[in-house]
Amino acid sequence: MTSLRRIQSCFALLRQPCTWSCRTATACRLLHTTHLSPAVNKQQLHRLTGVSLSAWRLKSSGDFSSGQPTGFTQEEEEEEDEDVLDDNEVEELFQQQAPEGIGEGQQRVFIVHPDVKWGSRKQHLTTAELMMAEAVGLVNTLDNWRVVDKIIMSTKTPEKKKIFGKGNFQTLTEKIRQTAGVTAVFVNVERLSPLSERELEEAWGVKVFDRYSVVLHIFRCNARTREAKLQISLAEIPLLRSRLRNEITNMDQQGGGARYIGGSGETLLEVQQRLLKEREMKIRLALEKLRKKRHLLRSQRTHKEFPIVSVLGYTNCGKTTLIKALTGDSDLQPRNQLFATLDVTVHAGQLPSRMTVLYVDTIGFLSQLPHQLIDSFSATLEDIKHSDLLVHVRDISHPETVNQKVNVLNVLKNLQIPDRLMSSMIEVHNKTDLVDDYQITEPGVLPISALEERGLDELQRAVEDQIVNSTGKHILDLKVDLSTPQLSWLYKEAAVQDVQVDADEGSAVIRVIISRAAYGRYKKLFK
């Protein structure tokens, strides 16, 4: 009866009509809590974001002309748009679709790590102890979860339903049952099959989670924006589908699950799968329209006054702390937590030449994540492809720093990042303050401590050199006649960094960052 009630409840939930009246998408989150330098004027902001300045409100007392940083946040009331779901519809979907059991109340978790001794699933760049430590870190990330016990258990048969051999499985089962207060078991593998999940839950009498479901729950707890919630809702579809199959199978065993619904000719499982498929298509459609909107905004940056620097790395490597140190953005509040940053945010900072760049704070990477989870966030990660430069931040104090680097590079490879970005990527060794007698052991890396703001000058110079090379821009001092349109032309076609006026001569020396093509047009017009 319990299984039947769950199915009826889920069926009623999926049967609820979705009000997919399409309204405004969030205009552009590109400058979320961003501090802008004096070089960023209103026209440049509009060209960069594709959003009218009236769609934003000043968050601080600074302005463009005073030289003080100015923050922007988006107005709560947004323009009408017929492409994307509104916030209420996304929130309704996000709350309705939460997989049953994983987020309900406090969880006292027993962690099981299968230590594969040989074969294709054996991990060569890490150890079972380090992988267990990461699993503990994932559980501790959740406020209402705590680890009550853990065990590393050897296995030669990770592909079997129960993962372990008969003897080890019996020993493990007895240990779990003898541990007081266990409400869930976290099996530290990428993804359990529906059959394995059901077998383990029946054997242990508690909920069973894998890395996919635990990480997804962490994502759910950290999601703030509409796009993140849609991406999580999409990633949860396979989880909901497998759990529906488990429930239906249980009903079949009790003699009622395969019955047909009315005269439709569809079984209960087929109805559930069809409704989930319809919902999945609607989510994908909304995400695709958000993707197109972002592509349109990118295409509007015709002059690329503000180069994009994507800061990426393994989760909790210090990306947000580094961006805060580079930009002075006081609104950034780094947390010592896995996946503290889920939504992509962009923050403006200045390089030594006074060139303004936009630092993109990206979602952290993690080992052993299923492709389905990465695919759900592909629209967000796609922004990395359109950067002018990548900065790979490594936590050099972490015992698995080499394995973490390999995992990050593998994800980038799977995302098909262009070769030009991979070859120019800057690798940063962060948290050197936590390493005794740190010594550079790899060529071409930059050691820093983002927390103590050490090594940032060298990093900024390296970023500037790569940006100038990758974007084909020149940093030039040009003498202009103030009686001609030269100055206004440079403001329109280049990024003006400094103006030194000679009133007696009626001229000025202008420091600009200008593309080769624009400089060619400038010489043709004014030389």
Short mmCIF file of N, CA, C and O in Angstrom, two decimals, residues 96-145:
data_model
loop_
_atom_site.label_atom_id
_atom_site.label_comp_id
_atom_site.label_asym_id
_atom_site.label_seq_id
_atom_site.Cartn_x
_atom_site.Cartn_y
_atom_site.Cartn_z
N GLN A 96 8.07 21.12 -7.14
CA GLN A 96 7.26 19.92 -7.36
C GLN A 96 8.11 18.70 -7.66
O GLN A 96 7.79 17.58 -7.28
N GLN A 97 9.24 18.94 -8.33
CA GLN A 97 9.96 17.82 -8.92
C GLN A 97 11.02 17.23 -7.99
O GLN A 97 11.70 16.28 -8.37
N ALA A 98 11.19 17.76 -6.80
CA ALA A 98 12.24 17.27 -5.91
C ALA A 98 12.09 15.77 -5.69
O ALA A 98 11.01 15.30 -5.29
N PRO A 99 13.13 14.98 -5.94
CA PRO A 99 13.03 13.53 -5.73
C PRO A 99 12.68 13.20 -4.29
O PRO A 99 13.22 13.80 -3.36
N GLU A 100 11.80 12.25 -4.12
CA GLU A 100 11.29 11.91 -2.79
C GLU A 100 12.39 11.35 -1.90
O GLU A 100 13.22 10.56 -2.34
N GLY A 101 12.43 11.78 -0.66
CA GLY A 101 13.29 11.16 0.33
C GLY A 101 14.62 11.84 0.54
O GLY A 101 15.10 11.93 1.66
N ILE A 102 15.24 12.37 -0.53
CA ILE A 102 16.61 12.83 -0.38
C ILE A 102 16.72 14.12 0.43
O ILE A 102 17.70 14.35 1.12
N GLY A 103 15.73 14.98 0.35
CA GLY A 103 15.85 16.25 1.06
C GLY A 103 14.94 16.38 2.26
O GLY A 103 14.73 17.46 2.76
N GLU A 104 14.40 15.27 2.72
CA GLU A 104 13.40 15.33 3.78
C GLU A 104 14.06 15.15 5.15
O GLU A 104 14.51 14.07 5.50
N GLY A 105 14.12 16.23 5.91
CA GLY A 105 14.61 16.15 7.28
C GLY A 105 16.09 15.87 7.37
O GLY A 105 16.84 16.01 6.41
N GLN A 106 16.51 15.46 8.55
CA GLN A 106 17.91 15.17 8.80
C GLN A 106 18.26 13.76 8.36
O GLN A 106 17.48 12.83 8.53
N GLN A 107 19.44 13.62 7.78
CA GLN A 107 19.91 12.31 7.36
C GLN A 107 21.15 11.94 8.18
O GLN A 107 22.09 12.72 8.29
N ARG A 108 21.13 10.74 8.75
CA ARG A 108 22.30 10.17 9.42
C ARG A 108 22.84 9.11 8.48
O ARG A 108 22.22 8.06 8.28
N VAL A 109 24.01 9.40 7.91
CA VAL A 109 24.48 8.68 6.73
C VAL A 109 25.62 7.72 7.06
O VAL A 109 26.58 8.08 7.75
N PHE A 110 25.48 6.53 6.54
CA PHE A 110 26.56 5.53 6.56
C PHE A 110 27.17 5.53 5.17
O PHE A 110 26.48 5.29 4.18
N ILE A 111 28.48 5.80 5.07
CA ILE A 111 29.15 5.88 3.76
C ILE A 111 29.88 4.58 3.47
O ILE A 111 30.64 4.07 4.30
N VAL A 112 29.63 4.06 2.27
CA VAL A 112 30.30 2.85 1.80
C VAL A 112 31.10 3.21 0.55
O VAL A 112 30.54 3.71 -0.43
N HIS A 113 32.41 2.98 0.59
CA HIS A 113 33.22 3.19 -0.62
C HIS A 113 33.70 1.85 -1.16
O HIS A 113 34.49 1.16 -0.51
N PRO A 114 33.24 1.45 -2.35
CA PRO A 114 33.73 0.21 -2.97
C PRO A 114 35.14 0.42 -3.53
O PRO A 114 35.34 1.26 -4.41
N ASP A 115 36.10 -0.30 -3.01
CA ASP A 115 37.49 -0.20 -3.46
C ASP A 115 37.74 -1.25 -4.53
O ASP A 115 37.91 -2.44 -4.22
N VAL A 116 37.72 -0.81 -5.79
CA VAL A 116 37.88 -1.73 -6.92
C VAL A 116 39.36 -2.08 -7.06
O VAL A 116 40.21 -1.20 -7.20
N LYS A 117 39.66 -3.37 -7.02
CA LYS A 117 41.05 -3.81 -6.99
C LYS A 117 41.70 -3.82 -8.36
O LYS A 117 42.91 -3.61 -8.49
N TRP A 118 40.94 -4.12 -9.42
CA TRP A 118 41.52 -4.09 -10.76
C TRP A 118 40.41 -3.91 -11.78
O TRP A 118 39.23 -3.88 -11.45
N GLY A 119 40.83 -3.75 -13.03
CA GLY A 119 39.84 -3.56 -14.10
C GLY A 119 39.71 -2.10 -14.48
O GLY A 119 40.40 -1.21 -13.97
N SER A 120 38.80 -1.82 -15.41
CA SER A 120 38.64 -0.47 -15.96
C SER A 120 38.14 0.53 -14.93
O SER A 120 38.33 1.74 -15.11
N ARG A 121 37.50 0.07 -13.87
CA ARG A 121 36.95 0.99 -12.88
C ARG A 121 37.93 1.32 -11.76
O ARG A 121 37.61 2.11 -10.89
N LYS A 122 39.09 0.72 -11.78
CA LYS A 122 40.07 1.00 -10.75
C LYS A 122 40.63 2.42 -10.94
O LYS A 122 40.97 2.82 -12.05
N GLN A 123 40.71 3.18 -9.84
CA GLN A 123 41.26 4.52 -9.86
C GLN A 123 42.77 4.45 -9.65
O GLN A 123 43.24 3.87 -8.67
N HIS A 124 43.54 5.04 -10.57
CA HIS A 124 44.99 4.94 -10.50
C HIS A 124 45.66 6.19 -9.94
O HIS A 124 46.81 6.12 -9.50
N LEU A 125 44.98 7.35 -9.99
CA LEU A 125 45.61 8.60 -9.56
C LEU A 125 45.20 9.01 -8.15
O LEU A 125 45.51 10.11 -7.72
N THR A 126 44.50 8.15 -7.47
CA THR A 126 44.05 8.49 -6.12
C THR A 126 44.03 7.22 -5.28
O THR A 126 44.43 6.16 -5.74
N THR A 127 43.56 7.34 -4.05
CA THR A 127 43.46 6.18 -3.16
C THR A 127 42.05 6.07 -2.63
O THR A 127 41.28 7.05 -2.67
N ALA A 128 41.72 4.91 -2.12
CA ALA A 128 40.38 4.72 -1.55
C ALA A 128 40.17 5.65 -0.37
O ALA A 128 39.05 6.18 -0.16
N GLU A 129 41.22 5.91 0.42
CA GLU A 129 41.09 6.79 1.59
C GLU A 129 40.77 8.22 1.17
O GLU A 129 39.93 8.89 1.80
N LEU A 130 41.42 8.70 0.11
CA LEU A 130 41.16 10.06 -0.35
C LEU A 130 39.76 10.18 -0.97
O LEU A 130 39.08 11.19 -0.81
N MET A 131 39.34 9.15 -1.66
CA MET A 131 37.99 9.16 -2.24
C MET A 131 36.93 9.12 -1.14
O MET A 131 35.88 9.76 -1.24
N MET A 132 37.21 8.39 -0.07
CA MET A 132 36.30 8.38 1.07
C MET A 132 36.25 9.77 1.71
O MET A 132 35.18 10.25 2.10
N ALA A 133 37.40 10.43 1.83
CA ALA A 133 37.44 11.77 2.42
C ALA A 133 36.58 12.74 1.61
O ALA A 133 35.89 13.60 2.17
N GLU A 134 36.61 12.62 0.27
CA GLU A 134 35.77 13.49 -0.55
C GLU A 134 34.29 13.17 -0.35
O GLU A 134 33.46 14.08 -0.31
N ALA A 135 33.96 11.89 -0.20
CA ALA A 135 32.56 11.52 0.06
C ALA A 135 32.08 12.11 1.38
O ALA A 135 30.95 12.61 1.48
N VAL A 136 32.94 12.07 2.40
CA VAL A 136 32.59 12.67 3.69
C VAL A 136 32.38 14.18 3.52
O VAL A 136 31.44 14.77 4.08
N GLY A 137 33.24 14.82 2.71
CA GLY A 137 33.09 16.24 2.45
C GLY A 137 31.77 16.58 1.77
O GLY A 137 31.14 17.60 2.08
N LEU A 138 31.34 15.72 0.85
CA LEU A 138 30.05 15.95 0.19
C LEU A 138 28.91 15.90 1.20
O LEU A 138 28.02 16.78 1.19
N VAL A 139 28.90 14.91 2.07
CA VAL A 139 27.84 14.80 3.07
C VAL A 139 27.87 15.99 4.02
O VAL A 139 26.83 16.57 4.36
N ASN A 140 29.07 16.37 4.47
CA ASN A 140 29.18 17.47 5.43
C ASN A 140 28.81 18.82 4.83
O ASN A 140 28.57 19.79 5.56
N THR A 141 28.77 18.90 3.50
CA THR A 141 28.35 20.13 2.85
C THR A 141 26.88 20.44 3.14
O THR A 141 26.47 21.60 3.16
N LEU A 142 26.09 19.41 3.37
CA LEU A 142 24.65 19.58 3.60
C LEU A 142 24.38 19.83 5.08
O LEU A 142 24.83 19.07 5.95
N ASP A 143 23.63 20.88 5.35
CA ASP A 143 23.41 21.32 6.73
C ASP A 143 22.76 20.27 7.62
O ASP A 143 23.12 20.12 8.78
N ASN A 144 21.80 19.54 7.07
CA ASN A 144 21.03 18.61 7.91
C ASN A 144 21.46 17.15 7.73
O ASN A 144 20.72 16.24 8.06
N TRP A 145 22.65 16.96 7.19
CA TRP A 145 23.19 15.60 7.05
C TRP A 145 24.45 15.46 7.91
O TRP A 145 25.22 16.41 8.05
#
